[in-house]
Amino acid sequence: MSQQSLSVKRDGFTSSFGVLAATLGSAVGLGNIWKFPYMTGANGGAGFLLVYLLATLLIGLPVMIAEITLGRQAKANPITTLQRLAPRGQPWWLIGAFGMLAAFLIMSFYSEVVAWVFAYILKAIDGSILSSDPQVTGAAFGALISDPLQSLLWQWGVLIFIGGILLCGVSKGIEAVTKKLMPLLFLLLLMLCAVSLSLEKASEGLAFLFQPDFSKITGSVVLMAMGLAFFKLSIGMGTMMTYGSYFRDDQNIPSTTVRVMAADLFVSMLAGIAIFPAVFTFGFEPAAGPSLVFITIPAVFAQIPMGHLLMVVFFVLAAVAATGAMLSLLEVPVAIIHERFGLSRKKATLISLLILALMGSTCALTNSTLAEFKLFGMTMFDLFDYLSSNIILPAGGIFVALFVGWVWGFDKLKLALSNHGALANEGLVRVLFFLLRYVSPLLILLVMLKGLGLF
Ligand code: PHE
């Protein structure tokens, strides 16, 4: 596609609800339903939750607002956005380039977990995972992830599915799909919580989730909690910048962002409330790690009336949540390749999917063929996860905050966030600017250095 036709009409979100649904669709995903519960379980429960909440408020929220604002201002992919807004010759565009790398790293393992979810929809339908015996549900999960061919085929199936939606475009693809799916997700999670809360040891599960025990909080746990905050809000790697570029000019960015953050936290809480009472009631191990959800959730459903049907619905919804997030991840390289190289969206999508299929297969085979293949003592699945969440995303966050706080400056931020004076929110912008200029970058840096054991 020529540069000319790119500038004629750039696709974007069409309604205010569409903006909200797509942005929330990016934030809400397997991060809430899979990562949040297992990380909270593995790191001692409520203490971890508290650190995660603080990281979300003090770091996540300001950085997210900053990214969306920059994207909307420049109306371009993250690399072009930073090139347009930064003084000539300064390499801030590297934030976008590293963001694209992070997007591929995250998608590589994320698409494999989505693959498990898709496979579980079929297993839920045929009833083979419906058992309250942890041995049975554990064995079913083990069999799936240790089969190289199944893992690969499911992953590629997921890639084709997500690529297909993206080919329909921003408004007709991303916006249309997420608008339908997000409300459904809330409904189902609420139902699931009601069931879980009626279980025998519900109170033990809730105590685990809500009564802090700080003895488990170490530097590396704090780093993981912060990494989760970045991962959850899809920040530090250009996704929110890209989505910001599709925001409408009259959209109230701070209020949209706060709503997305709150709804995202709410979904994580609901997932925690759905899962931990069951973990304690059926004698599972809260620290089970990435397999937690795939082993406990079937056991919960095995106990309840209509459990079979509800389990199918649950995995469909997990797939739904994951779809919105995957779309936003893939949109980063697609937008960059499409706009920077003047290729059509279709070509950009295909190229991205090809790169992803190659990189992603190292994660798909992590529990089978490549189980012994480790770098820095980690499998590719764990390494990509660790590198992105604990290093690239926080580093991206530091630079976004520094860029807005020290280069772009208060006046431009104020103008952009007030929609050129239409909104009276100067006080809020001042607080935000202070956070971005000093608090967020310093905090992120400290947590990173401490968590990586550098001081
Ligand atoms: N926020 C998504 C989730 O919680 C994951 C994601 C990370 C999406 C980074 C986009 C960018 O599942």
Short mmCIF file of C-alpha atoms and ligand atoms in Angstrom, two decimals:
data_model
loop_
_atom_site.label_atom_id
_atom_site.label_comp_id
_atom_site.label_asym_id
_atom_site.label_seq_id
_atom_site.Cartn_x
_atom_site.Cartn_y
_atom_site.Cartn_z
CA MET A 1 0.00 0.00 0.00
CA SER A 2 1.34 3.43 -0.84
CA GLN A 3 2.05 6.10 1.75
CA GLN A 4 -0.63 8.16 0.11
CA SER A 5 -3.46 5.76 0.76
CA LEU A 6 -2.23 5.29 4.31
CA SER A 7 -2.70 8.94 5.01
CA VAL A 8 -6.14 9.12 3.40
CA LYS A 9 -8.02 7.38 6.17
CA ARG A 10 -6.47 5.60 9.07
CA ASP A 11 -8.71 2.97 10.62
CA GLY A 12 -9.58 3.52 14.28
CA PHE A 13 -12.13 2.78 16.99
CA THR A 14 -15.50 4.26 16.13
CA SER A 15 -17.40 4.59 19.40
CA SER A 16 -16.55 5.43 22.95
CA PHE A 17 -17.75 2.01 24.10
CA GLY A 18 -15.67 0.44 21.37
CA VAL A 19 -12.56 2.19 22.68
CA LEU A 20 -13.29 0.92 26.16
CA ALA A 21 -14.03 -2.63 25.01
CA ALA A 22 -10.93 -2.90 22.86
CA THR A 23 -8.63 -1.42 25.51
CA LEU A 24 -10.13 -3.57 28.21
CA GLY A 25 -9.99 -6.47 25.79
CA SER A 26 -6.26 -5.98 25.58
CA ALA A 27 -5.75 -5.70 29.33
CA VAL A 28 -8.00 -8.57 30.32
CA GLY A 29 -6.67 -11.90 29.23
CA LEU A 30 -4.84 -14.94 30.42
CA GLY A 31 -2.99 -12.55 32.68
CA ASN A 32 -6.09 -12.44 34.88
CA ILE A 33 -7.33 -15.96 34.51
CA TRP A 34 -4.05 -17.87 34.34
CA LYS A 35 -1.05 -15.75 35.41
CA PHE A 36 -2.53 -13.76 38.28
CA PRO A 37 -3.90 -16.79 40.16
CA TYR A 38 -0.82 -18.94 39.78
CA MET A 39 1.61 -16.16 40.63
CA THR A 40 -0.44 -15.13 43.65
CA GLY A 41 -0.61 -18.78 44.67
CA ALA A 42 3.10 -19.34 44.26
CA ASN A 43 4.13 -16.16 46.05
CA GLY A 44 2.15 -16.43 49.24
CA GLY A 45 -1.22 -14.87 48.44
CA ALA A 46 -2.35 -11.52 49.82
CA GLY A 47 1.12 -10.00 50.36
CA PHE A 48 1.84 -10.44 46.67
CA LEU A 49 -1.57 -9.06 45.82
CA LEU A 50 -0.88 -5.91 47.81
CA VAL A 51 2.45 -5.25 46.09
CA TYR A 52 0.79 -5.87 42.74
CA LEU A 53 -1.93 -3.35 43.59
CA LEU A 54 0.61 -0.71 44.56
CA ALA A 55 2.60 -1.30 41.39
CA THR A 56 -0.58 -0.97 39.34
CA LEU A 57 -1.55 2.34 40.91
CA LEU A 58 1.82 4.08 41.25
CA ILE A 59 3.47 2.80 38.11
CA GLY A 60 0.99 1.06 35.83
CA LEU A 61 -1.69 3.72 35.71
CA PRO A 62 0.57 6.72 34.95
CA VAL A 63 2.55 4.81 32.33
CA MET A 64 -0.63 3.55 30.70
CA ILE A 65 -2.08 7.06 30.46
CA ALA A 66 1.23 8.31 29.06
CA GLU A 67 1.36 5.64 26.38
CA ILE A 68 -2.20 6.11 25.22
CA THR A 69 -1.71 9.88 25.10
CA LEU A 70 1.45 9.64 23.01
CA GLY A 71 -0.22 7.23 20.61
CA ARG A 72 -3.27 9.41 20.14
CA GLN A 73 -1.14 12.48 19.69
CA ALA A 74 0.95 11.01 16.89
CA LYS A 75 -1.70 8.67 15.44
CA ALA A 76 0.85 6.12 14.38
CA ASN A 77 2.56 2.88 15.33
CA PRO A 78 4.90 3.10 18.36
CA ILE A 79 8.12 3.59 16.40
CA THR A 80 6.72 6.39 14.25
CA THR A 81 4.93 7.88 17.26
CA LEU A 82 8.17 8.39 19.15
CA GLN A 83 9.97 9.60 16.07
CA ARG A 84 7.30 12.20 15.48
CA LEU A 85 7.14 13.43 19.05
CA ALA A 86 10.82 13.36 19.98
CA PRO A 87 13.37 15.99 18.97
CA ARG A 88 15.15 15.05 15.76
CA GLY A 89 17.95 12.54 16.07
CA GLN A 90 17.10 11.27 19.55
CA PRO A 91 16.64 7.50 19.64
CA TRP A 92 13.38 7.32 21.65
CA TRP A 93 11.87 5.24 18.85
CA LEU A 94 13.87 2.35 20.28
CA ILE A 95 11.05 2.01 22.85
CA GLY A 96 8.85 0.98 19.92
CA ALA A 97 11.46 -1.35 18.48
CA PHE A 98 11.98 -3.13 21.79
CA GLY A 99 8.21 -3.16 22.18
CA MET A 100 7.90 -5.13 18.98
CA LEU A 101 10.49 -7.60 20.26
CA ALA A 102 8.57 -7.92 23.53
CA ALA A 103 5.34 -8.47 21.61
CA PHE A 104 6.88 -11.44 19.80
CA LEU A 105 8.38 -12.85 23.00
CA ILE A 106 5.07 -12.58 24.84
CA MET A 107 3.02 -13.96 21.96
CA SER A 108 5.37 -16.94 21.70
CA PHE A 109 4.41 -18.30 25.09
CA TYR A 110 1.00 -16.66 25.31
CA SER A 111 -0.22 -18.32 22.14
CA GLU A 112 0.77 -21.66 23.60
CA VAL A 113 -1.33 -21.06 26.71
CA VAL A 114 -4.17 -19.95 24.45
CA ALA A 115 -3.62 -23.22 22.61
CA TRP A 116 -4.12 -25.14 25.86
CA VAL A 117 -7.32 -23.18 26.44
CA PHE A 118 -8.63 -24.00 22.96
CA ALA A 119 -7.72 -27.66 23.40
CA TYR A 120 -9.49 -27.62 26.75
CA ILE A 121 -12.70 -26.48 25.10
CA LEU A 122 -12.78 -29.78 23.21
CA LYS A 123 -11.74 -31.78 26.23
CA ALA A 124 -14.45 -30.07 28.25
CA ILE A 125 -17.02 -30.98 25.63
CA ASP A 126 -16.05 -34.65 25.54
CA GLY A 127 -15.89 -34.69 29.34
CA SER A 128 -12.40 -36.21 29.54
CA ILE A 129 -11.14 -33.61 32.02
CA LEU A 130 -14.22 -33.61 34.22
CA SER A 131 -12.98 -35.16 37.44
CA SER A 132 -12.56 -34.01 41.01
CA ASP A 133 -9.48 -36.19 41.36
CA PRO A 134 -6.34 -34.01 41.03
CA GLN A 135 -4.47 -37.03 39.66
CA VAL A 136 -6.85 -37.35 36.76
CA THR A 137 -7.00 -33.65 35.86
CA GLY A 138 -3.23 -33.38 36.32
CA ALA A 139 -2.59 -36.34 34.04
CA ALA A 140 -4.90 -34.94 31.35
CA PHE A 141 -3.01 -31.66 31.36
CA GLY A 142 0.35 -33.41 31.34
CA ALA A 143 -0.66 -35.52 28.38
CA LEU A 144 -1.64 -32.46 26.37
CA ILE A 145 1.43 -30.34 26.98
CA SER A 146 3.92 -33.16 26.52
CA ASP A 147 2.58 -34.07 23.07
CA PRO A 148 4.69 -32.06 20.59
CA LEU A 149 2.41 -32.44 17.58
CA GLN A 150 -0.77 -31.49 19.43
CA SER A 151 0.95 -28.51 21.03
CA LEU A 152 2.20 -27.21 17.71
CA LEU A 153 -1.02 -27.74 15.81
CA TRP A 154 -3.14 -26.06 18.46
CA GLN A 155 -0.76 -23.13 18.57
CA TRP A 156 -0.81 -22.64 14.83
CA GLY A 157 -4.57 -22.96 14.86
CA VAL A 158 -4.70 -20.11 17.35
CA LEU A 159 -2.41 -18.00 15.18
CA ILE A 160 -4.61 -18.47 12.13
CA PHE A 161 -7.70 -17.61 14.13
CA ILE A 162 -6.23 -14.40 15.58
CA GLY A 163 -4.67 -13.43 12.25
CA GLY A 164 -8.08 -13.88 10.59
CA ILE A 165 -9.73 -11.38 12.93
CA LEU A 166 -6.93 -8.85 12.50
CA LEU A 167 -7.29 -9.04 8.74
CA CYS A 168 -10.78 -7.59 9.16
CA GLY A 169 -9.17 -4.38 10.43
CA VAL A 170 -9.29 -2.25 13.56
CA SER A 171 -12.94 -1.24 13.72
CA LYS A 172 -14.48 -4.22 11.94
CA GLY A 173 -12.10 -6.73 13.49
CA ILE A 174 -10.76 -5.79 16.90
CA GLU A 175 -13.53 -3.43 17.98
CA ALA A 176 -16.44 -5.51 16.72
CA VAL A 177 -15.19 -8.71 18.34
CA THR A 178 -14.22 -7.31 21.73
CA LYS A 179 -17.47 -5.37 22.08
CA LYS A 180 -19.43 -8.59 21.98
CA LEU A 181 -17.10 -10.68 24.08
CA MET A 182 -16.21 -8.56 27.10
CA PRO A 183 -19.70 -8.37 28.69
CA LEU A 184 -20.04 -12.14 28.35
CA LEU A 185 -16.81 -12.68 30.19
CA PHE A 186 -17.96 -10.75 33.25
CA LEU A 187 -21.20 -12.64 33.43
CA LEU A 188 -19.56 -16.02 33.41
CA LEU A 189 -16.91 -15.13 35.95
CA LEU A 190 -19.56 -13.89 38.35
CA MET A 191 -21.42 -17.16 38.05
CA LEU A 192 -18.26 -19.09 38.71
CA CYS A 193 -17.49 -17.06 41.82
CA ALA A 194 -20.94 -17.77 43.22
CA VAL A 195 -20.30 -21.50 42.85
CA SER A 196 -16.82 -21.33 44.31
CA LEU A 197 -17.92 -19.28 47.31
CA SER A 198 -20.45 -21.94 48.24
CA LEU A 199 -17.72 -24.58 48.53
CA GLU A 200 -16.82 -26.00 51.91
CA LYS A 201 -13.43 -24.35 52.43
CA ALA A 202 -14.23 -21.11 50.67
CA SER A 203 -13.12 -19.07 53.67
CA GLU A 204 -9.63 -20.60 53.65
CA GLY A 205 -9.24 -19.68 50.02
CA LEU A 206 -10.42 -16.13 50.68
CA ALA A 207 -8.08 -15.77 53.65
CA PHE A 208 -5.19 -16.84 51.44
CA LEU A 209 -6.16 -14.25 48.88
CA PHE A 210 -6.89 -11.37 51.24
CA GLN A 211 -4.85 -11.75 54.46
CA PRO A 212 -1.31 -10.56 53.80
CA ASP A 213 1.71 -12.50 55.03
CA PHE A 214 4.75 -10.39 54.30
CA SER A 215 7.30 -13.07 55.08
CA LYS A 216 7.20 -14.22 51.46
CA ILE A 217 7.93 -10.79 49.99
CA THR A 218 11.49 -10.64 48.66
CA GLY A 219 13.10 -8.38 46.07
CA SER A 220 12.43 -10.84 43.30
CA VAL A 221 8.80 -11.26 44.38
CA VAL A 222 8.33 -7.49 44.21
CA LEU A 223 9.87 -7.50 40.72
CA MET A 224 7.48 -10.23 39.65
CA ALA A 225 4.50 -8.33 41.04
CA MET A 226 5.57 -5.23 39.14
CA GLY A 227 6.18 -7.29 36.01
CA LEU A 228 2.67 -8.64 36.35
CA ALA A 229 1.30 -5.10 36.61
CA PHE A 230 3.01 -4.22 33.31
CA PHE A 231 1.89 -7.41 31.65
CA LYS A 232 -1.67 -7.01 32.89
CA LEU A 233 -2.11 -3.46 31.63
CA SER A 234 -0.36 -4.28 28.33
CA ILE A 235 2.16 -1.50 28.89
CA GLY A 236 5.88 -0.93 28.43
CA MET A 237 5.90 -2.40 24.93
CA GLY A 238 3.81 -0.27 22.64
CA THR A 239 0.45 -2.01 22.78
CA MET A 240 -1.28 0.84 24.57
CA MET A 241 0.53 3.32 22.35
CA THR A 242 -0.81 1.52 19.30
CA TYR A 243 -4.34 1.39 20.71
CA GLY A 244 -4.03 5.02 21.79
CA SER A 245 -3.42 5.85 18.15
CA TYR A 246 -6.90 4.47 17.36
CA PHE A 247 -8.55 6.49 20.16
CA ARG A 248 -11.01 9.17 19.21
CA ASP A 249 -9.94 12.75 19.76
CA ASP A 250 -12.82 13.44 22.13
CA GLN A 251 -12.13 10.40 24.30
CA ASN A 252 -11.37 11.26 27.93
CA ILE A 253 -8.10 9.37 28.31
CA PRO A 254 -7.63 9.48 32.10
CA SER A 255 -11.17 8.37 32.84
CA THR A 256 -11.07 5.60 30.22
CA THR A 257 -7.75 4.37 31.58
CA VAL A 258 -8.93 4.35 35.18
CA ARG A 259 -12.01 2.40 34.18
CA VAL A 260 -9.96 -0.12 32.27
CA MET A 261 -7.57 -0.54 35.17
CA ALA A 262 -10.39 -0.95 37.69
CA ALA A 263 -12.26 -3.44 35.53
CA ASP A 264 -9.08 -5.37 34.92
CA LEU A 265 -8.36 -5.60 38.66
CA PHE A 266 -11.94 -6.66 39.22
CA VAL A 267 -11.59 -9.51 36.73
CA SER A 268 -8.39 -10.69 38.45
CA MET A 269 -10.12 -10.59 41.83
CA LEU A 270 -13.03 -12.57 40.42
CA ALA A 271 -10.63 -15.13 38.99
CA GLY A 272 -8.90 -15.38 42.37
CA ILE A 273 -12.23 -15.78 44.15
CA ALA A 274 -13.28 -18.43 41.65
CA ILE A 275 -10.08 -20.41 42.01
CA PHE A 276 -8.66 -20.31 45.56
CA PRO A 277 -11.72 -21.58 47.47
CA ALA A 278 -11.65 -24.57 45.12
CA VAL A 279 -7.92 -25.05 45.57
CA PHE A 280 -8.35 -25.34 49.33
CA THR A 281 -11.57 -27.33 49.25
CA PHE A 282 -10.21 -30.03 46.97
CA GLY A 283 -6.74 -30.15 48.48
CA PHE A 284 -4.81 -28.74 45.53
CA GLU A 285 -1.50 -26.99 45.95
CA PRO A 286 -1.89 -23.17 45.60
CA ALA A 287 1.76 -22.97 44.52
CA ALA A 288 1.28 -25.38 41.60
CA GLY A 289 2.49 -22.83 39.03
CA PRO A 290 1.31 -22.42 35.43
CA SER A 291 -0.75 -25.61 35.52
CA LEU A 292 -2.91 -24.36 38.41
CA VAL A 293 -5.94 -23.24 36.44
CA PHE A 294 -5.92 -26.18 34.06
CA ILE A 295 -5.99 -28.63 36.92
CA THR A 296 -8.22 -26.93 39.51
CA ILE A 297 -10.94 -25.48 37.32
CA PRO A 298 -12.08 -28.85 35.92
CA ALA A 299 -12.21 -30.17 39.48
CA VAL A 300 -14.51 -27.35 40.58
CA PHE A 301 -16.86 -28.04 37.73
CA ALA A 302 -16.86 -31.76 38.45
CA GLN A 303 -18.51 -30.95 41.80
CA ILE A 304 -21.42 -28.86 40.70
CA PRO A 305 -24.72 -29.29 38.95
CA MET A 306 -24.46 -28.55 35.25
CA GLY A 307 -20.71 -28.49 35.77
CA HIS A 308 -20.06 -30.10 32.42
CA LEU A 309 -21.80 -27.38 30.51
CA LEU A 310 -20.38 -24.60 32.66
CA MET A 311 -16.87 -25.87 32.15
CA VAL A 312 -17.26 -25.67 28.41
CA VAL A 313 -18.50 -22.12 28.81
CA PHE A 314 -15.59 -21.27 31.09
CA PHE A 315 -12.93 -22.31 28.63
CA VAL A 316 -14.76 -20.61 25.80
CA LEU A 317 -14.64 -17.44 27.83
CA ALA A 318 -11.00 -17.86 28.73
CA ALA A 319 -10.45 -18.16 24.99
CA VAL A 320 -12.46 -15.00 24.50
CA ALA A 321 -10.40 -13.08 27.04
CA ALA A 322 -7.20 -14.36 25.51
CA THR A 323 -8.36 -13.40 22.02
CA GLY A 324 -8.70 -9.70 22.86
CA ALA A 325 -5.22 -9.71 24.39
CA MET A 326 -3.65 -11.63 21.51
CA LEU A 327 -5.21 -9.25 19.00
CA SER A 328 -3.61 -6.31 20.75
CA LEU A 329 -0.23 -8.03 20.93
CA LEU A 330 -0.23 -8.92 17.26
CA GLU A 331 -1.43 -5.47 16.33
CA VAL A 332 1.92 -4.01 17.46
CA PRO A 333 4.11 -5.67 14.78
CA VAL A 334 1.27 -5.50 12.24
CA ALA A 335 0.93 -1.73 12.65
CA ILE A 336 4.69 -1.24 12.59
CA ILE A 337 5.30 -3.39 9.50
CA HIS A 338 2.22 -2.02 7.72
CA GLU A 339 3.04 1.63 8.29
CA ARG A 340 6.82 1.61 8.25
CA PHE A 341 7.35 -0.59 5.24
CA GLY A 342 4.26 0.44 3.34
CA LEU A 343 3.06 -3.16 3.10
CA SER A 344 -0.63 -3.99 3.14
CA ARG A 345 -2.21 -5.03 6.46
CA LYS A 346 -2.62 -8.45 5.01
CA LYS A 347 1.06 -8.85 4.19
CA ALA A 348 2.06 -7.34 7.52
CA THR A 349 -0.18 -9.82 9.33
CA LEU A 350 1.18 -12.78 7.40
CA ILE A 351 4.79 -11.79 8.01
CA SER A 352 4.13 -11.32 11.73
CA LEU A 353 2.41 -14.70 11.93
CA LEU A 354 5.30 -16.40 10.21
CA ILE A 355 7.87 -14.94 12.59
CA LEU A 356 5.60 -15.88 15.45
CA ALA A 357 5.09 -19.45 14.28
CA LEU A 358 8.85 -19.90 14.27
CA MET A 359 9.54 -18.27 17.61
CA GLY A 360 6.41 -19.67 19.20
CA SER A 361 7.18 -23.26 18.37
CA THR A 362 10.14 -23.15 20.77
CA CYS A 363 7.57 -22.48 23.50
CA ALA A 364 5.07 -25.03 22.21
CA LEU A 365 7.75 -27.72 22.44
CA THR A 366 8.94 -26.65 25.87
CA ASN A 367 7.31 -29.57 27.64
CA SER A 368 8.30 -32.17 25.06
CA THR A 369 11.01 -32.10 22.41
CA LEU A 370 12.77 -29.03 23.82
CA ALA A 371 12.29 -29.78 27.52
CA GLU A 372 16.03 -30.01 28.09
CA PHE A 373 16.90 -26.98 25.97
CA LYS A 374 17.59 -24.22 28.46
CA LEU A 375 19.21 -20.79 28.47
CA PHE A 376 20.12 -19.19 31.80
CA GLY A 377 18.60 -22.26 33.41
CA MET A 378 15.17 -21.60 31.90
CA THR A 379 13.12 -23.23 29.17
CA MET A 380 12.22 -20.96 26.26
CA PHE A 381 8.69 -20.63 27.61
CA ASP A 382 9.95 -19.41 31.00
CA LEU A 383 12.75 -17.34 29.53
CA PHE A 384 10.50 -15.40 27.13
CA ASP A 385 8.07 -14.78 29.97
CA TYR A 386 10.80 -13.66 32.37
CA LEU A 387 12.60 -11.46 29.86
CA SER A 388 9.50 -9.66 28.72
CA SER A 389 7.67 -9.13 32.01
CA ASN A 390 10.62 -8.51 34.29
CA ILE A 391 13.04 -6.71 32.00
CA ILE A 392 11.78 -5.33 28.68
CA LEU A 393 8.35 -4.09 29.86
CA PRO A 394 9.63 -2.34 33.01
CA ALA A 395 12.52 -0.84 31.04
CA GLY A 396 10.05 0.34 28.40
CA GLY A 397 7.98 1.86 31.22
CA ILE A 398 10.98 3.78 32.54
CA PHE A 399 11.68 5.28 29.14
CA VAL A 400 8.04 6.16 28.41
CA ALA A 401 7.86 7.93 31.78
CA LEU A 402 11.18 9.71 31.24
CA PHE A 403 10.16 10.74 27.74
CA VAL A 404 6.93 12.36 28.88
CA GLY A 405 8.39 13.74 32.11
CA TRP A 406 11.59 15.22 30.73
CA VAL A 407 11.34 15.54 26.95
CA TRP A 408 7.73 16.00 25.91
CA GLY A 409 6.96 18.11 28.95
CA PHE A 410 4.06 19.36 31.02
CA ASP A 411 2.45 21.74 28.54
CA LYS A 412 2.05 19.22 25.78
CA LEU A 413 0.80 16.61 28.20
CA LYS A 414 -1.75 19.05 29.58
CA LEU A 415 -2.96 20.04 26.16
CA ALA A 416 -3.33 16.44 25.03
CA LEU A 417 -4.99 15.16 28.19
CA SER A 418 -7.46 18.03 28.38
CA ASN A 419 -8.43 17.39 24.76
CA HIS A 420 -7.12 20.84 23.91
CA GLY A 421 -8.85 22.54 26.79
CA ALA A 422 -12.21 20.78 26.56
CA LEU A 423 -11.70 18.94 29.84
CA ALA A 424 -10.86 20.70 33.10
CA ASN A 425 -8.33 18.30 34.57
CA GLU A 426 -5.22 20.32 35.24
CA GLY A 427 -4.84 19.12 38.86
CA LEU A 428 -4.90 15.55 37.72
CA VAL A 429 -2.37 16.23 34.98
CA ARG A 430 -0.05 17.81 37.55
CA VAL A 431 -0.13 14.74 39.77
CA LEU A 432 0.35 12.51 36.77
CA PHE A 433 3.26 14.56 35.51
CA PHE A 434 4.98 14.41 38.90
CA LEU A 435 4.55 10.64 39.00
CA LEU A 436 5.92 10.25 35.49
CA ARG A 437 8.83 12.62 35.98
CA TYR A 438 10.11 11.28 39.28
CA VAL A 439 8.18 8.53 41.02
CA SER A 440 7.51 5.89 38.35
CA PRO A 441 10.97 5.78 36.74
CA LEU A 442 12.78 5.71 40.09
CA LEU A 443 10.50 3.08 41.57
CA ILE A 444 10.76 0.87 38.50
CA LEU A 445 14.53 1.17 38.48
CA LEU A 446 14.84 0.35 42.17
CA VAL A 447 12.55 -2.65 41.92
CA MET A 448 14.42 -3.91 38.87
CA LEU A 449 17.86 -3.55 40.43
CA LYS A 450 16.76 -5.13 43.67
CA GLY A 451 14.79 -7.89 41.96
CA LEU A 452 17.67 -8.79 39.68
CA GLY A 453 19.94 -8.90 42.71
CA LEU A 454 22.07 -5.98 41.56
CA PHE A 455 22.12 -4.27 44.93
N1 PHE B 1 -2.72 -7.86 29.27
C1 PHE B 1 -2.78 -9.16 28.69
C2 PHE B 1 -3.23 -10.18 29.70
O1 PHE B 1 -3.35 -9.92 30.84
C3 PHE B 1 -1.48 -9.59 28.08
C4 PHE B 1 -0.82 -8.58 27.24
C5 PHE B 1 0.45 -8.12 27.55
C6 PHE B 1 -1.48 -8.03 26.14
C7 PHE B 1 1.07 -7.16 26.81
C8 PHE B 1 -0.86 -7.05 25.37
C9 PHE B 1 0.42 -6.62 25.70
O2 PHE B 1 -3.46 -11.30 29.38
#
